[in-house]
Amino acid sequence: AQKVTQAQTEISVVEKEDVTLDCVYETRDTTYYLFWYKQPPSGELVFLIRRNSFDEQNEISGRYSWNFQKSTSSFNFTITASQVVDSAVYFCALSRISSGSARQLTFGSGTQLTVLP
Amino acid sequence: ETGVTQTPRHLVMGMTNKKSLKCEQHLGHNAMYWYKQSAKKPLELMFVYNFKEQTENNSVPSRFSPECPNSSHLFLHLHTLQPEDSALYLCASSQGTNGKLFFGSGTQLSVL
Protein backbone atom coordinates (compact mmCIF):
# COMPACT_ATOMS: atom_id res chain seq x y z
CA ALA A 1 0.00 0.00 0.00
CA GLN A 2 1.09 3.54 -0.64
CA LYS A 3 0.89 6.36 1.86
CA VAL A 4 1.83 10.03 1.90
CA THR A 5 2.18 11.97 5.15
CA GLN A 6 2.22 15.72 5.43
CA ALA A 7 2.65 16.29 9.14
CA GLN A 8 2.27 20.07 8.95
CA THR A 9 -1.44 20.82 8.83
CA GLU A 10 -1.03 24.60 8.82
CA ILE A 11 1.94 26.93 8.49
CA SER A 12 1.91 30.69 8.79
CA VAL A 13 4.83 32.89 7.76
CA VAL A 14 5.46 36.54 7.14
CA GLU A 15 6.10 37.67 3.59
CA LYS A 16 9.71 37.25 2.40
CA GLU A 17 10.41 34.45 4.83
CA ASP A 18 11.51 31.07 3.49
CA VAL A 19 9.23 28.14 4.26
CA THR A 20 9.64 24.38 3.86
CA LEU A 21 6.74 21.99 3.48
CA ASP A 22 7.48 18.43 4.53
CA CYS A 23 6.39 15.27 2.75
CA VAL A 24 7.16 11.69 3.78
CA TYR A 25 5.98 8.73 1.76
CA GLU A 26 5.70 4.97 2.01
CA THR A 27 5.74 2.55 -0.88
CA ARG A 28 6.90 -0.97 -1.65
CA ASP A 29 7.62 -0.05 -5.25
CA THR A 30 11.24 0.44 -6.23
CA THR A 31 10.32 2.99 -8.87
CA TYR A 32 7.63 5.61 -8.50
CA TYR A 33 6.71 9.23 -9.14
CA LEU A 34 6.37 12.01 -6.61
CA PHE A 35 4.35 15.17 -7.15
CA TRP A 36 3.48 18.47 -5.60
CA TYR A 37 0.21 20.26 -6.32
CA LYS A 38 -1.02 23.66 -5.19
CA GLN A 39 -4.68 24.37 -4.38
CA PRO A 40 -5.43 28.11 -4.25
CA PRO A 41 -8.69 29.40 -2.77
CA SER A 42 -10.37 29.04 -6.18
CA GLY A 43 -10.33 25.26 -5.63
CA GLU A 44 -8.58 23.67 -8.59
CA LEU A 45 -5.35 21.82 -7.92
CA VAL A 46 -2.44 23.04 -10.00
CA PHE A 47 0.46 20.77 -10.90
CA LEU A 48 3.85 22.04 -9.70
CA ILE A 49 6.35 19.25 -10.20
CA ARG A 50 6.85 15.55 -10.88
CA ARG A 51 9.98 13.65 -9.82
CA ASN A 52 11.03 10.18 -10.83
CA SER A 53 12.35 8.00 -8.00
CA PHE A 54 15.59 7.18 -9.79
CA ASP A 55 16.46 10.83 -10.24
CA GLU A 56 17.50 12.25 -6.87
CA GLN A 57 18.78 15.54 -8.16
CA ASN A 58 17.21 18.46 -6.39
CA GLU A 59 15.31 20.87 -8.55
CA ILE A 60 14.90 24.62 -8.49
CA SER A 61 12.29 26.62 -10.35
CA GLY A 62 12.37 30.29 -9.53
CA ARG A 63 11.51 30.67 -5.84
CA TYR A 64 10.51 27.01 -5.59
CA SER A 65 12.90 24.17 -4.82
CA TRP A 66 12.44 20.51 -4.04
CA ASN A 67 14.67 18.23 -1.96
CA PHE A 68 14.23 14.54 -2.73
CA GLN A 69 15.89 12.16 -0.23
CA LYS A 70 15.22 8.56 -1.11
CA SER A 71 17.10 7.35 1.99
CA THR A 72 14.57 9.04 4.25
CA SER A 73 11.58 8.72 1.89
CA SER A 74 11.08 12.45 1.88
CA PHE A 75 10.26 14.97 -0.82
CA ASN A 76 10.26 18.41 0.76
CA PHE A 77 9.24 21.65 -0.90
CA THR A 78 10.81 25.02 -0.11
CA ILE A 79 9.49 28.41 -1.09
CA THR A 80 12.11 31.13 -0.89
CA ALA A 81 11.13 34.74 -0.17
CA SER A 82 7.46 33.83 0.21
CA GLN A 83 4.73 36.06 -1.16
CA VAL A 84 1.09 36.53 -0.22
CA VAL A 85 0.09 34.86 -3.50
CA ASP A 86 1.77 31.66 -2.29
CA SER A 87 -1.02 31.24 0.26
CA ALA A 88 -2.73 27.97 -0.64
CA VAL A 89 -3.03 24.33 0.33
CA TYR A 90 -0.12 22.28 -0.94
CA PHE A 91 -0.46 18.57 -1.60
CA CYS A 92 2.26 15.99 -1.99
CA ALA A 93 1.35 12.88 -3.98
CA LEU A 94 2.79 9.51 -5.01
CA SER A 95 2.06 7.16 -7.89
CA ARG A 96 3.33 3.94 -9.35
CA ILE A 97 5.24 3.88 -12.59
CA SER A 98 3.11 1.54 -14.62
CA SER A 99 1.79 1.05 -18.07
CA GLY A 100 -1.58 2.39 -19.02
CA SER A 101 -2.63 5.93 -19.43
CA ALA A 102 -4.71 6.46 -16.29
CA ARG A 103 -2.31 7.23 -13.50
CA GLN A 104 -3.70 7.07 -9.98
CA LEU A 105 -2.21 9.32 -7.36
CA THR A 106 -2.13 8.85 -3.60
CA PHE A 107 -2.33 12.26 -1.97
CA GLY A 108 -1.27 13.52 1.42
CA SER A 109 -3.73 15.47 3.55
CA GLY A 110 -2.23 18.79 2.52
CA THR A 111 -0.52 21.72 4.24
CA GLN A 112 -2.34 25.04 4.47
CA LEU A 113 0.23 27.77 3.95
CA THR A 114 -0.68 31.32 4.90
CA VAL A 115 1.71 34.11 3.99
CA LEU A 116 1.01 37.29 5.90
CA PRO A 117 1.86 40.71 4.47
CA GLU B 1 -8.27 28.18 -16.57
CA THR B 2 -7.10 24.58 -16.46
CA GLY B 3 -9.27 23.37 -19.33
CA VAL B 4 -11.48 21.34 -17.00
CA THR B 5 -14.89 22.81 -16.21
CA GLN B 6 -17.16 21.60 -13.45
CA THR B 7 -20.78 22.53 -12.86
CA PRO B 8 -22.39 23.47 -10.62
CA ARG B 9 -19.85 25.17 -8.35
CA HIS B 10 -22.12 24.78 -5.34
CA LEU B 11 -24.94 22.35 -4.65
CA VAL B 12 -27.21 21.92 -1.66
CA MET B 13 -29.43 18.87 -1.63
CA GLY B 14 -31.62 16.92 0.71
CA MET B 15 -31.05 13.26 1.43
CA THR B 16 -33.91 12.21 -0.82
CA ASN B 17 -32.92 14.31 -3.83
CA LYS B 18 -31.32 13.15 -7.05
CA LYS B 19 -28.75 15.42 -8.64
CA SER B 20 -25.84 15.18 -11.06
CA LEU B 21 -22.42 16.76 -11.19
CA LYS B 22 -20.93 17.52 -14.58
CA CYS B 23 -17.34 17.72 -15.74
CA GLU B 24 -16.06 18.66 -19.18
CA GLN B 25 -12.47 18.78 -20.36
CA HIS B 26 -11.28 20.66 -23.44
CA LEU B 27 -7.75 19.25 -23.44
CA GLY B 28 -8.14 16.15 -25.58
CA HIS B 29 -7.20 13.90 -22.67
CA ASN B 30 -8.19 10.24 -22.58
CA ALA B 31 -8.54 9.72 -18.81
CA MET B 32 -10.93 11.35 -16.36
CA TYR B 33 -11.23 11.07 -12.60
CA TRP B 34 -13.55 11.86 -9.72
CA TYR B 35 -11.95 12.78 -6.39
CA LYS B 36 -13.61 13.58 -3.07
CA GLN B 37 -12.02 16.18 -0.83
CA SER B 38 -13.22 16.31 2.78
CA ALA B 39 -11.87 18.72 5.35
CA LYS B 40 -8.49 17.74 6.83
CA LYS B 41 -8.37 14.49 4.86
CA PRO B 42 -6.36 13.38 1.82
CA LEU B 43 -8.04 13.53 -1.53
CA GLU B 44 -9.87 10.27 -2.10
CA LEU B 45 -9.93 8.78 -5.56
CA MET B 46 -13.45 7.63 -6.37
CA PHE B 47 -13.55 6.62 -10.01
CA VAL B 48 -11.24 6.48 -13.01
CA TYR B 49 -12.26 6.33 -16.66
CA ASN B 50 -9.78 5.56 -19.40
CA PHE B 51 -11.02 5.91 -22.97
CA LYS B 52 -14.60 5.98 -21.60
CA GLU B 53 -14.13 2.68 -19.76
CA GLN B 54 -14.27 2.59 -15.98
CA THR B 55 -10.98 1.21 -14.75
CA GLU B 56 -11.23 1.95 -11.05
CA ASN B 57 -13.96 2.07 -8.44
CA ASN B 58 -12.46 2.60 -5.02
CA SER B 59 -15.22 0.96 -2.97
CA VAL B 60 -17.51 3.89 -3.50
CA PRO B 61 -21.09 3.46 -2.22
CA SER B 62 -23.69 2.81 -4.88
CA ARG B 63 -25.43 6.10 -4.10
CA PHE B 64 -22.66 7.60 -6.28
CA SER B 65 -23.03 6.56 -9.91
CA PRO B 66 -20.53 7.75 -12.52
CA GLU B 67 -21.16 8.08 -16.23
CA CYS B 68 -18.66 8.78 -19.00
CA PRO B 69 -20.43 9.10 -22.38
CA ASN B 70 -17.24 10.17 -24.15
CA SER B 71 -13.66 11.11 -23.35
CA SER B 72 -14.55 14.76 -22.81
CA HIS B 73 -17.48 14.43 -20.43
CA LEU B 74 -17.88 12.87 -17.02
CA PHE B 75 -20.89 12.86 -14.74
CA LEU B 76 -21.46 11.87 -11.14
CA HIS B 77 -25.08 11.00 -10.41
CA LEU B 78 -26.10 11.37 -6.78
CA HIS B 79 -29.08 9.86 -5.00
CA THR B 80 -30.10 9.32 -1.38
CA LEU B 81 -26.90 10.85 -0.08
CA GLN B 82 -25.93 11.15 3.57
CA PRO B 83 -24.74 14.28 5.41
CA GLU B 84 -21.24 12.78 5.60
CA ASP B 85 -21.11 12.92 1.81
CA SER B 86 -20.82 16.70 2.05
CA ALA B 87 -17.47 17.58 0.51
CA LEU B 88 -15.72 19.17 -2.44
CA TYR B 89 -15.93 16.90 -5.47
CA LEU B 90 -13.10 17.39 -7.91
CA CYS B 91 -12.88 16.23 -11.48
CA ALA B 92 -9.53 15.78 -13.21
CA SER B 93 -8.21 14.63 -16.55
CA SER B 94 -4.88 13.41 -17.85
CA GLN B 95 -3.17 12.28 -21.00
CA GLY B 96 -0.57 9.56 -21.31
CA THR B 97 1.46 8.21 -18.42
CA ASN B 98 3.07 11.38 -17.07
CA GLY B 99 0.77 11.60 -14.07
CA LYS B 100 0.10 15.27 -14.59
CA LEU B 101 -3.53 15.81 -13.69
CA PHE B 102 -5.53 18.85 -14.66
CA PHE B 103 -8.24 19.62 -12.13
CA GLY B 104 -11.48 21.52 -12.27
CA SER B 105 -12.48 23.95 -9.53
CA GLY B 106 -14.79 21.42 -7.97
CA THR B 107 -18.39 21.25 -6.82
CA GLN B 108 -18.93 22.08 -3.16
CA LEU B 109 -21.71 19.72 -2.10
CA SER B 110 -23.76 20.10 1.04
CA VAL B 111 -26.19 17.36 2.01
CA LEU B 112 -28.84 18.40 4.51
XYZ file of C-alpha atoms in Angstrom:
229
model
C 0.000 0.000 0.000
C 1.094 3.543 -0.644
C 0.890 6.355 1.860
C 1.834 10.033 1.902
C 2.178 11.966 5.148
C 2.221 15.724 5.427
C 2.654 16.285 9.139
C 2.266 20.070 8.954
C -1.436 20.818 8.826
C -1.032 24.596 8.816
C 1.938 26.933 8.486
C 1.906 30.692 8.790
C 4.834 32.889 7.762
C 5.457 36.543 7.136
C 6.098 37.668 3.593
C 9.714 37.254 2.398
C 10.413 34.448 4.827
C 11.507 31.070 3.494
C 9.234 28.136 4.260
C 9.644 24.379 3.861
C 6.736 21.993 3.481
C 7.485 18.428 4.525
C 6.393 15.271 2.752
C 7.160 11.692 3.781
C 5.977 8.729 1.756
C 5.704 4.966 2.014
C 5.735 2.548 -0.880
C 6.896 -0.966 -1.650
C 7.620 -0.052 -5.251
C 11.241 0.441 -6.232
C 10.318 2.990 -8.865
C 7.627 5.606 -8.500
C 6.711 9.225 -9.142
C 6.373 12.006 -6.611
C 4.348 15.171 -7.152
C 3.478 18.473 -5.601
C 0.206 20.257 -6.321
C -1.018 23.660 -5.189
C -4.677 24.369 -4.377
C -5.429 28.105 -4.249
C -8.694 29.397 -2.766
C -10.371 29.036 -6.181
C -10.333 25.262 -5.629
C -8.584 23.672 -8.593
C -5.352 21.821 -7.916
C -2.445 23.043 -9.999
C 0.461 20.772 -10.904
C 3.850 22.036 -9.696
C 6.350 19.247 -10.195
C 6.845 15.549 -10.880
C 9.981 13.651 -9.817
C 11.028 10.178 -10.831
C 12.352 8.002 -8.001
C 15.586 7.178 -9.791
C 16.459 10.831 -10.238
C 17.496 12.246 -6.874
C 18.779 15.541 -8.163
C 17.211 18.460 -6.392
C 15.312 20.870 -8.553
C 14.899 24.619 -8.493
C 12.293 26.619 -10.349
C 12.371 30.293 -9.526
C 11.510 30.669 -5.842
C 10.514 27.009 -5.589
C 12.896 24.174 -4.818
C 12.441 20.511 -4.044
C 14.667 18.230 -1.962
C 14.227 14.540 -2.734
C 15.892 12.164 -0.233
C 15.217 8.560 -1.108
C 17.099 7.348 1.992
C 14.568 9.042 4.251
C 11.579 8.718 1.892
C 11.085 12.451 1.879
C 10.261 14.969 -0.820
C 10.261 18.407 0.764
C 9.243 21.645 -0.901
C 10.807 25.016 -0.108
C 9.489 28.415 -1.093
C 12.109 31.129 -0.894
C 11.126 34.736 -0.170
C 7.457 33.826 0.212
C 4.728 36.065 -1.156
C 1.089 36.531 -0.225
C 0.088 34.857 -3.501
C 1.771 31.663 -2.290
C -1.023 31.240 0.255
C -2.729 27.974 -0.636
C -3.034 24.333 0.334
C -0.121 22.284 -0.943
C -0.461 18.568 -1.596
C 2.264 15.993 -1.985
C 1.351 12.877 -3.978
C 2.787 9.512 -5.014
C 2.059 7.157 -7.891
C 3.327 3.941 -9.345
C 5.236 3.880 -12.589
C 3.114 1.536 -14.620
C 1.794 1.049 -18.070
C -1.584 2.386 -19.018
C -2.633 5.928 -19.425
C -4.710 6.462 -16.289
C -2.308 7.227 -13.495
C -3.697 7.069 -9.975
C -2.208 9.322 -7.356
C -2.127 8.846 -3.602
C -2.328 12.261 -1.966
C -1.273 13.518 1.425
C -3.733 15.469 3.550
C -2.229 18.787 2.524
C -0.523 21.721 4.245
C -2.341 25.037 4.474
C 0.234 27.774 3.950
C -0.679 31.321 4.903
C 1.710 34.107 3.991
C 1.014 37.286 5.898
C 1.860 40.711 4.470
C -8.266 28.181 -16.568
C -7.096 24.583 -16.464
C -9.268 23.374 -19.329
C -11.478 21.340 -17.001
C -14.889 22.806 -16.214
C -17.164 21.596 -13.455
C -20.782 22.528 -12.858
C -22.387 23.466 -10.621
C -19.850 25.174 -8.352
C -22.123 24.784 -5.343
C -24.935 22.346 -4.649
C -27.205 21.920 -1.663
C -29.425 18.872 -1.629
C -31.615 16.924 0.713
C -31.048 13.259 1.433
C -33.911 12.206 -0.817
C -32.922 14.308 -3.825
C -31.318 13.152 -7.045
C -28.755 15.420 -8.642
C -25.844 15.184 -11.061
C -22.416 16.764 -11.194
C -20.933 17.522 -14.578
C -17.344 17.723 -15.740
C -16.061 18.660 -19.175
C -12.470 18.779 -20.356
C -11.280 20.655 -23.435
C -7.754 19.247 -23.439
C -8.138 16.154 -25.579
C -7.204 13.897 -22.672
C -8.192 10.238 -22.577
C -8.537 9.717 -18.812
C -10.929 11.346 -16.357
C -11.228 11.067 -12.603
C -13.548 11.864 -9.722
C -11.951 12.776 -6.394
C -13.610 13.578 -3.074
C -12.020 16.181 -0.827
C -13.218 16.311 2.779
C -11.868 18.723 5.350
C -8.489 17.738 6.826
C -8.370 14.488 4.858
C -6.359 13.382 1.822
C -8.042 13.527 -1.526
C -9.874 10.272 -2.098
C -9.929 8.783 -5.563
C -13.454 7.630 -6.372
C -13.548 6.622 -10.013
C -11.236 6.483 -13.014
C -12.257 6.327 -16.661
C -9.782 5.559 -19.398
C -11.020 5.908 -22.974
C -14.600 5.978 -21.603
C -14.134 2.680 -19.764
C -14.274 2.592 -15.984
C -10.979 1.215 -14.752
C -11.231 1.953 -11.046
C -13.958 2.069 -8.438
C -12.463 2.603 -5.016
C -15.215 0.956 -2.970
C -17.509 3.890 -3.501
C -21.088 3.460 -2.221
C -23.687 2.815 -4.881
C -25.426 6.099 -4.103
C -22.664 7.596 -6.276
C -23.031 6.556 -9.906
C -20.526 7.746 -12.524
C -21.160 8.076 -16.227
C -18.664 8.780 -18.997
C -20.433 9.097 -22.375
C -17.238 10.172 -24.155
C -13.656 11.105 -23.350
C -14.550 14.759 -22.812
C -17.479 14.426 -20.428
C -17.877 12.872 -17.015
C -20.894 12.863 -14.739
C -21.464 11.871 -11.145
C -25.080 10.999 -10.407
C -26.097 11.372 -6.781
C -29.079 9.855 -4.995
C -30.100 9.321 -1.385
C -26.897 10.854 -0.081
C -25.930 11.155 3.565
C -24.742 14.279 5.415
C -21.238 12.775 5.595
C -21.109 12.921 1.809
C -20.824 16.695 2.053
C -17.469 17.576 0.514
C -15.721 19.171 -2.443
C -15.929 16.897 -5.472
C -13.101 17.392 -7.909
C -12.878 16.227 -11.476
C -9.535 15.782 -13.215
C -8.207 14.633 -16.552
C -4.878 13.411 -17.849
C -3.169 12.277 -21.000
C -0.570 9.564 -21.311
C 1.462 8.213 -18.420
C 3.069 11.378 -17.071
C 0.769 11.604 -14.068
C 0.100 15.268 -14.588
C -3.527 15.813 -13.694
C -5.533 18.851 -14.657
C -8.237 19.625 -12.131
C -11.483 21.515 -12.269
C -12.480 23.948 -9.527
C -14.791 21.415 -7.971
C -18.390 21.252 -6.820
C -18.929 22.076 -3.159
C -21.709 19.720 -2.102
C -23.756 20.103 1.042
C -26.192 17.356 2.010
C -28.836 18.403 4.509
